[in-house]
Amino acid sequence: MSGILMMAIALVVLGGAYFVYGRYLQNKWGIDPKAKTPAYELEDGVDYVPADTNVVFGHQFASIAGAGPINGPIQAAIFGWLPVMLWILIGGVFFGAVQDFAAMYASVKNKGRTIGYIIEEYIGKLGKKLFLLFCWLFCILVIAAFADVVAGTFNGFTADEAGIISKVTANGAVATTSMLFILEAVVLGMILKYAKLNKWVNTAIAIIMLVAAVALGLNFPVYLNRGIWHIIIFAYVMVACVVPVWALLQPRDYLNSYLLIFMILGAVVGVFVANPSCNLEAFNGFNVDGQYLFPILFVTIACGAVSGFHSLVSSGTASKQVKSEKSMLPVSFGAMLMESMLAIIALIAVASFGKGEAAAQGLTTQPQIFAGAIANFLSVAGLPHDLVFTLINLAVSAFALTSLDSVARVGRLSFQEFFIDDEVDEKNMRPFLKVVTNKYFATAITLVLAYLLAKVGYAEIWPLFGSANQLLSVLALIACAVFLKKTKRQGAMLWIPMVFMMAVTFTALGMTIVKLSKAFVMTGLSLGNTLQLIFAVLLLILGVIVAVQGIKKLME
């Protein structure tokens, strides 16, 4: 199958899904365009901040995409292009987009509250406490994995087989541009909040800022090693998840969304211009190098098909920003389908290389393989290969860095919410509660644990992250299904995804625990692997208890 045919099939399926299935769900559940959304009802200038649909879409898309839709399909390509493509399209439409829309819908209908509060309202307080603990542990995994991905794309040095160290200009340029993005986001945030300009003027300003940052990055690369970037990234995230969303989160996501959309459009054009051939087998079997298609395929490809993390963004941040209920469909359902499109592009990218060809070109990581393939495609159209390679690397790091902003905030909120319920008097809290609910303390403890885990490296964390991520999607689907049932709305479309993902995640987490336990018996565990084993056991126990409680409510 050619790249063009893959792309055409994906465009038809995903585009049709939005206009047919998305609108079906919207009509089935019902929206009220005149209703006062939580962004207005509870506006506080920090988390509840009304924003235009295109701004919230930019936040949602940039936050949910991360490195997942690029890393996942490339890693899963060992099974062949057919199962990867089928899962991206089927999972993206009937699993992921439905979950994201349902999570945002439930949140908006409940004053912008998170999935944790939805569980408390419709399942019970114990379920909420356990879910928030699960959510906090999961966020630590995500921060660790994505922080290491970003540090890798910023790393200004590499060593060859002889140990000779050389500078990586592309990574240095990406690092400079990304840091400039952060500064520009603060300026753009001020403009969006106080200048009250026309949205087209805001768009023009954002694009000018984007181009300026890229130009400066290409001409003034910064060279620092991976360890130093780890420290800088965590320091940035510490600030990003406690400042008001309008000051950094919203404008940064808005700025990055243009870069990411341009990247996807450029990749689509590149595929149609180059029409790369598919050098992957359609199907390589159910067991490839000791990796079983079930459940490995379905936890490796998370963000491109269905991802529990999306439910945290949909209900944790984006639902507090939508100005109208009619914005929910494009912001949630639409952003998920665009992410599935990105996953298809990643599949085409890895399929374009012959066996061993990517490694021969020095492309060893998933982001490098993706960037190298897109650069190859667009060089056919006459664009400079090195420039395109640098820009695509920049976009990938923007995905991951933007996700870090959102997930760190969600992790901080989950930790705080765990200690607060309706009986707690926030004005007369005991000293212990004052400390643990303080946003700076909650942020610090979350990031310290994530930093320790990040030193293990994302390649080691990714399997556990994928399993935990998909179990989170199970819990989100259960919570939304209970909400829809309790409010007399149709929720049957959530049941098949819920049951299937339950089988996938319990199997995958069980396999991870067995693997880590065997390693402990044979050789002992390092700090990183010990943390992974503890996390895996806790996540499985918490997930099972919350799932059982939710299913009981569905059966009532």
XYZ file of C-alpha atoms in Angstrom:
556
model
C 0.000 0.000 0.000
C 1.306 3.467 -0.868
C 1.542 6.413 1.486
C -1.059 8.347 -0.508
C -3.598 5.537 -0.239
C -3.031 5.251 3.526
C -3.483 8.995 3.861
C -6.611 9.102 1.690
C -8.285 6.299 3.656
C -7.499 8.046 6.941
C -8.825 11.414 5.737
C -12.108 9.876 4.571
C -12.623 7.790 7.721
C -11.693 10.509 10.213
C -13.451 13.322 8.350
C -16.593 11.251 7.952
C -16.491 10.257 11.618
C -16.534 13.890 12.733
C -19.518 14.913 10.630
C -21.522 11.705 11.124
C -20.658 10.025 14.415
C -19.582 13.184 16.255
C -22.801 15.004 15.432
C -24.802 11.876 16.276
C -23.310 11.880 19.791
C -23.887 15.607 20.141
C -27.553 15.221 19.226
C -27.968 12.101 21.361
C -26.569 13.696 24.522
C -27.842 17.194 23.829
C -26.154 20.587 24.152
C -27.510 23.980 25.107
C -25.729 26.786 23.202
C -27.390 29.344 25.491
C -26.269 27.697 28.722
C -23.746 29.522 30.908
C -20.600 27.406 30.847
C -18.390 26.895 33.931
C -15.802 29.240 32.389
C -18.254 32.102 32.949
C -20.171 30.754 35.930
C -17.055 30.157 38.037
C -14.584 32.524 36.369
C -11.631 33.041 38.734
C -8.841 34.262 36.431
C -6.669 31.225 37.289
C -8.247 27.944 36.115
C -11.720 29.066 34.989
C -11.000 31.446 32.127
C -13.317 31.830 29.062
C -11.467 31.533 25.760
C -12.351 31.424 22.073
C -12.922 27.999 20.548
C -9.721 28.170 18.492
C -7.682 28.977 21.623
C -9.192 26.098 23.624
C -8.795 23.776 20.639
C -5.125 24.749 20.492
C -4.750 23.983 24.189
C -6.597 20.661 23.928
C -4.811 19.426 20.821
C -1.341 20.513 21.886
C -1.857 19.023 25.359
C -3.250 15.625 24.387
C -0.886 14.928 21.503
C 2.445 14.939 23.307
C 4.955 12.466 21.953
C 2.455 9.598 22.074
C 0.969 9.596 18.548
C 4.501 9.640 17.130
C 6.270 7.196 19.451
C 3.437 4.676 19.711
C 2.793 3.807 16.038
C 6.529 3.693 15.250
C 7.176 1.280 18.116
C 4.118 -0.840 17.272
C 5.121 -1.099 13.593
C 6.938 -4.362 14.432
C 3.529 -6.055 14.078
C 3.028 -4.689 10.536
C 1.205 -1.700 9.109
C -2.283 -3.276 8.926
C -2.995 -3.859 12.653
C -1.471 -0.465 13.473
C -3.632 1.351 10.931
C -6.808 -0.497 11.909
C -6.346 0.251 15.604
C -5.594 3.939 14.981
C -8.744 4.419 12.882
C -11.145 2.199 14.831
C -9.735 3.148 18.213
C -9.515 6.840 17.338
C -13.159 7.095 16.281
C -15.066 4.649 18.500
C -12.817 4.632 21.578
C -10.718 7.802 21.864
C -12.952 10.500 20.388
C -15.992 9.163 22.256
C -14.085 9.124 25.547
C -12.725 12.663 25.097
C -16.140 14.087 24.167
C -17.888 12.248 27.015
C -15.304 13.409 29.577
C -15.592 17.054 28.514
C -19.390 16.835 28.292
C -19.687 15.334 31.791
C -17.321 17.958 33.179
C -19.052 20.956 31.595
C -22.401 19.660 32.859
C -20.878 19.434 36.367
C -19.368 22.904 36.773
C -16.104 22.033 35.023
C -15.170 19.464 37.641
C -12.629 16.738 36.982
C -13.358 13.061 36.410
C -12.517 12.574 40.104
C -15.468 14.733 41.133
C -17.701 13.005 38.565
C -16.809 9.705 40.248
C -17.600 11.154 43.692
C -20.957 12.482 42.542
C -22.148 9.381 40.706
C -20.099 6.480 42.165
C -19.002 7.473 45.682
C -16.395 9.228 47.826
C -14.126 6.184 48.164
C -14.067 5.826 44.389
C -13.072 9.464 44.070
C -10.227 9.158 46.597
C -8.825 6.050 44.923
C -9.179 7.584 41.462
C -7.357 10.753 42.485
C -4.508 8.681 43.923
C -4.390 6.658 40.702
C -4.469 9.873 38.685
C -1.618 11.414 40.688
C 0.609 8.355 40.240
C -0.207 8.286 36.539
C 0.660 11.974 36.122
C 4.063 11.317 37.685
C 4.680 8.641 35.030
C 3.639 10.979 32.209
C 5.807 13.839 33.466
C 8.803 11.530 33.780
C 8.379 10.028 30.300
C 7.718 13.287 28.439
C 10.379 15.261 30.339
C 12.954 12.719 29.208
C 11.675 12.905 25.609
C 12.012 16.701 25.639
C 15.480 16.584 27.254
C 16.525 14.169 24.501
C 15.352 16.488 21.724
C 17.168 19.422 23.415
C 20.401 17.491 24.085
C 23.113 19.408 22.250
C 25.730 16.660 22.208
C 26.147 13.160 20.823
C 28.944 10.602 20.889
C 29.920 8.238 18.091
C 31.104 4.641 18.496
C 34.633 5.843 19.175
C 33.393 8.076 21.999
C 34.089 11.320 20.127
C 31.576 13.971 21.242
C 30.111 16.376 18.703
C 27.443 19.070 18.732
C 23.948 18.453 17.350
C 22.932 21.692 15.650
C 19.306 20.657 15.082
C 18.793 19.939 18.794
C 20.458 23.201 19.793
C 18.157 25.154 17.476
C 15.105 23.334 18.829
C 16.163 24.168 22.389
C 16.596 27.886 21.660
C 13.275 28.137 19.840
C 11.409 26.289 22.581
C 12.781 28.577 25.275
C 11.816 31.610 23.184
C 8.318 30.164 22.842
C 7.950 30.284 26.608
C 8.933 33.962 26.774
C 6.713 34.821 23.818
C 3.804 32.966 25.420
C 3.919 35.299 28.415
C 3.786 38.328 26.105
C 0.984 36.785 24.041
C -0.938 35.996 27.233
C -0.865 39.676 28.178
C -2.069 40.647 24.696
C -4.918 38.099 24.707
C -6.100 39.140 28.179
C -5.746 42.902 28.094
C -5.602 44.122 24.472
C -8.952 42.515 23.448
C -7.939 42.426 19.785
C -9.783 40.732 16.943
C -9.040 36.994 16.815
C -7.487 37.365 13.348
C -5.121 40.003 14.696
C -4.225 37.666 17.562
C -3.588 34.909 15.019
C -1.308 37.152 12.969
C 0.656 38.145 16.085
C 1.025 34.481 17.104
C 2.307 33.469 13.673
C 4.802 36.378 13.581
C 6.074 35.332 17.024
C 6.333 31.744 15.858
C 8.390 32.633 12.780
C 10.652 34.956 14.792
C 11.371 32.269 17.389
C 12.189 29.699 14.705
C 14.497 32.125 12.867
C 16.375 33.037 16.052
C 16.619 29.377 17.040
C 18.166 28.388 13.734
C 20.766 31.126 14.004
C 21.546 30.914 17.735
C 21.456 27.268 18.869
C 22.012 26.489 22.565
C 24.191 23.481 23.450
C 23.566 21.862 26.832
C 23.644 18.199 27.825
C 20.648 16.016 28.689
C 21.162 16.211 32.474
C 21.143 20.009 32.539
C 18.032 20.082 30.355
C 16.292 17.755 32.821
C 16.832 20.347 35.550
C 15.751 23.302 33.367
C 12.619 21.494 32.148
C 11.502 20.568 35.657
C 12.136 24.125 36.856
C 9.971 25.424 34.011
C 7.197 22.916 34.743
C 7.276 23.940 38.422
C 6.395 27.490 37.369
C 4.017 26.536 34.547
C 1.628 24.508 36.684
C 1.046 27.132 39.398
C 0.662 30.375 37.403
C -2.787 31.381 36.030
C -3.684 29.560 32.790
C -4.048 32.830 30.881
C -0.442 33.822 31.707
C 1.305 30.810 30.181
C -0.771 27.676 29.517
C -3.361 29.171 27.152
C -1.041 31.402 25.076
C 1.723 28.802 24.871
C -0.694 26.149 23.642
C -2.242 28.673 21.243
C 1.207 29.536 19.879
C 2.289 25.913 19.594
C -0.944 24.782 17.987
C -0.059 26.722 14.821
C 3.348 25.070 14.665
C 1.775 21.654 15.153
C -0.968 22.202 12.578
C 1.583 23.531 10.072
C 3.651 20.407 10.738
C 0.699 18.110 10.047
C -0.291 20.026 6.905
C 3.323 19.956 5.710
C 3.516 16.229 6.360
C 0.276 15.611 4.445
C 1.601 17.647 1.499
C 4.896 15.763 1.706
C 3.126 12.408 1.531
C 1.116 13.440 -1.529
C 4.198 14.893 -3.235
C 6.603 12.032 -2.482
C 4.028 9.196 -2.393
C 6.358 7.032 -0.281
C 6.127 3.296 -0.697
C 5.297 1.090 2.276
C 8.311 -1.034 3.175
C 6.591 -2.757 6.085
C 4.877 -6.121 5.901
C 1.113 -5.910 6.311
C 1.168 -8.361 9.225
C 4.098 -9.972 11.022
C 2.198 -12.320 13.310
C 0.738 -12.321 16.802
C 4.134 -12.866 18.469
C 7.065 -10.763 17.289
C 10.358 -11.048 19.173
C 8.539 -12.121 22.323
C 6.044 -9.238 22.064
C 2.405 -10.344 21.869
C 0.050 -8.327 19.674
C -2.513 -8.556 22.488
C -2.113 -6.566 24.653
C 1.132 -4.863 23.527
C -0.285 -3.192 20.391
C -3.134 -1.601 22.346
C -0.985 -0.137 25.111
C 1.855 0.931 22.820
C -0.501 2.920 20.575
C -2.335 4.980 23.164
C -2.531 8.654 22.225
C -3.249 7.942 18.557
C -6.234 5.728 19.351
C -7.488 6.050 22.937
C -5.692 7.613 25.888
C -6.876 8.045 29.439
C -4.686 11.117 29.758
C -7.027 12.893 27.334
C -9.878 12.605 29.830
C -7.787 14.511 32.371
C -7.215 17.384 29.942
C -10.837 17.363 28.719
C -12.225 17.503 32.265
C -9.321 19.101 34.098
C -8.414 22.184 32.073
C -10.237 22.527 28.723
C -13.747 22.177 30.225
C -12.995 25.226 32.395
C -12.240 27.361 29.330
C -14.974 26.655 26.722
C -17.242 29.666 26.169
C -20.157 27.684 24.720
C -21.383 24.092 24.896
C -21.329 23.932 21.101
C -17.524 24.252 21.280
C -17.222 20.850 22.958
C -17.518 18.789 19.757
C -14.662 20.452 17.809
C -12.468 20.899 20.889
C -12.718 17.313 22.170
C -13.921 15.012 19.372
C -12.207 17.056 16.658
C -8.849 17.309 18.448
C -8.789 13.531 18.994
C -9.391 12.832 15.299
C -6.590 15.216 14.347
C -4.310 13.310 16.702
C -5.292 10.061 14.966
C -4.298 11.708 11.690
C -0.896 12.472 13.194
C -0.554 8.819 14.228
C -1.277 7.724 10.636
C 1.440 10.098 9.427
C 3.853 8.534 11.931
C 2.981 5.094 10.543
C 3.614 6.268 6.965
C 6.902 7.809 8.131
C 8.306 4.617 9.641
C 6.949 2.520 6.765
C 8.866 4.667 4.260
C 12.219 3.326 5.515
C 13.585 -0.012 4.387
C 14.936 -2.444 6.983
C 17.929 -0.853 8.744
C 17.729 2.282 6.590
C 16.724 4.668 9.394
C 19.548 3.492 11.669
C 22.029 3.836 8.800
C 21.017 7.512 8.532
C 21.644 8.032 12.260
C 17.929 8.113 13.099
C 17.711 6.091 16.312
C 14.793 7.544 18.292
C 11.130 7.672 17.269
C 11.047 11.501 16.961
C 14.196 11.381 14.791
C 12.682 8.700 12.544
C 9.524 10.770 12.185
C 11.419 14.010 11.473
C 13.794 12.293 9.038
C 10.938 10.767 7.049
C 8.975 14.036 6.760
C 12.172 15.843 5.734
C 12.709 13.189 3.052
C 9.149 13.687 1.770
C 9.342 17.494 1.596
C 12.823 17.509 0.080
C 11.142 16.022 -3.005
C 9.223 19.307 -3.211
C 12.509 21.229 -3.076
C 12.578 22.212 0.601
C 15.971 22.038 2.418
C 16.250 18.701 4.229
C 18.159 20.061 7.256
C 15.702 22.927 7.781
C 12.659 20.643 7.645
C 14.337 18.103 9.944
C 14.992 20.841 12.522
C 11.441 22.217 12.285
C 9.857 18.786 12.706
C 12.049 18.084 15.735
C 10.920 21.421 17.119
C 7.271 20.493 16.626
C 7.740 17.124 18.351
C 9.397 18.751 21.357
C 6.578 21.327 21.409
C 4.055 18.489 21.616
C 5.787 16.895 24.587
C 6.619 20.149 26.405
C 3.033 21.384 26.076
C 1.722 18.106 27.490
C 4.069 18.589 30.443
C 2.400 21.925 31.245
C -1.045 20.361 31.378
C -0.253 17.057 33.062
C 1.790 18.727 35.816
C -1.178 20.983 36.588
C -3.563 18.011 36.590
C -1.189 16.072 38.858
C -0.980 19.000 41.250
C -4.769 19.394 41.329
C -5.259 15.640 41.865
C -2.908 15.668 44.869
C -4.708 18.676 46.374
C -8.193 17.302 45.713
C -7.293 13.998 47.388
C -7.183 15.754 50.771
C -10.240 17.975 50.290
C -13.906 17.026 50.418
C -17.150 18.803 51.237
C -16.618 18.356 54.999
C -13.286 20.202 54.998
C -13.457 23.847 56.055
C -10.785 25.440 53.870
C -10.584 28.514 56.125
C -9.955 26.511 59.313
C -7.905 23.563 58.090
C -5.477 21.686 60.321
C -1.773 22.503 59.700
C -1.212 19.169 57.934
C -4.043 19.817 55.466
C -2.827 23.358 54.865
C 0.563 21.985 53.841
C -0.573 19.114 51.594
C -3.221 21.232 49.846
C -0.794 24.081 49.222
C -0.264 24.272 45.457
C 3.497 24.779 45.800
C 3.932 21.748 48.054
C 1.672 19.607 45.829
C 3.668 20.659 42.777
C 7.036 20.027 44.426
C 6.284 16.497 45.665
C 4.831 15.547 42.278
C 7.834 16.826 40.338
C 10.488 15.408 42.678
C 9.139 11.865 42.222
C 8.800 12.438 38.474
C 12.401 13.693 38.277
C 13.709 10.540 39.982
C 11.730 8.372 37.583
C 12.821 10.425 34.550
C 16.427 9.376 35.161
C 15.392 5.833 34.160
C 14.651 7.043 30.614
C 11.397 7.089 28.663
C 12.172 3.833 26.835
C 11.962 1.953 30.140
C 8.983 3.924 31.443
C 6.915 3.756 28.237
C 5.438 0.220 28.663
C 4.228 1.016 32.196
C 3.015 4.449 31.079
C 1.034 2.839 28.249
C -0.621 0.299 30.550
C -1.479 2.906 33.188
C -2.718 5.300 30.526
C -5.123 2.763 29.081
C -6.368 1.743 32.530
C -7.107 5.401 33.152
C -9.229 5.369 29.988
C -11.196 2.446 31.462
C -11.916 4.425 34.624
C -12.876 7.530 32.628
C -15.224 5.505 30.405
C -16.861 3.892 33.448
C -17.311 7.273 35.149
C -18.840 8.809 32.015
C -21.100 5.783 31.451
C -22.416 6.063 35.024
C -22.941 9.824 34.580
C -24.896 9.287 31.345
C -27.051 6.583 32.945
C -27.782 8.632 36.079
C -28.756 11.659 33.965
C -31.024 9.578 31.679
C -28.786 9.859 28.615
C -27.704 7.141 26.183
C -24.328 5.678 27.150
C -24.308 2.263 25.456
C -21.612 3.413 22.996
C -19.115 3.500 25.891
C -19.599 -0.111 26.981
C -17.632 -1.987 24.297
C -14.592 0.338 24.565
C -14.768 0.037 28.356
C -14.823 -3.783 28.438
C -12.176 -4.194 25.722
C -9.745 -1.758 27.333
C -10.303 -3.431 30.701
C -9.092 -6.735 29.244
C -6.121 -5.007 27.598
C -4.922 -3.082 30.628
C -5.303 -5.736 33.306
C -3.391 -8.151 31.072
C -0.624 -5.632 30.298
C -0.143 -4.509 33.909
C -0.078 -8.136 35.058
C 2.637 -8.908 32.499
C 4.664 -5.874 33.618
C 4.468 -6.888 37.266
C 5.574 -10.448 36.447
C 8.502 -9.167 34.355
C 9.728 -6.743 37.046
C 9.253 -9.360 39.765
C 11.393 -11.865 37.841
C 14.089 -9.210 37.397
C 14.015 -8.532 41.144
C 14.451 -12.236 41.975
C 17.269 -12.700 39.450
C 19.386 -9.562 39.790
C 17.617 -7.136 42.108
C 16.044 -3.876 41.033
C 17.514 -0.429 40.522
C 15.809 2.621 42.045
C 13.978 3.300 38.788
C 12.757 -0.270 38.345
C 11.768 -0.461 42.008
C 9.621 2.658 41.550
C 8.123 1.111 38.417
C 7.207 -2.104 40.269
C 5.630 -0.172 43.140
C 3.725 2.014 40.704
C 2.531 -0.986 38.662
C 1.180 -2.825 41.718
C -0.509 0.276 43.146
C -2.039 1.243 39.790
C -3.431 -2.260 39.248
C -4.956 -2.460 42.737
C -6.437 1.037 42.584
C -7.734 0.498 39.042
C -9.462 -2.776 39.908
C -11.178 -1.323 42.991
C -12.455 1.787 41.183
C -13.571 -0.274 38.169
C -15.510 -2.709 40.378
C -17.249 0.157 42.186
C -18.198 1.803 38.910
C -19.500 -1.370 37.297
C -21.679 -2.018 40.365
C -23.288 1.388 39.822
C -23.852 0.586 36.142
C -25.565 -2.673 37.086
C -27.977 -1.053 39.539
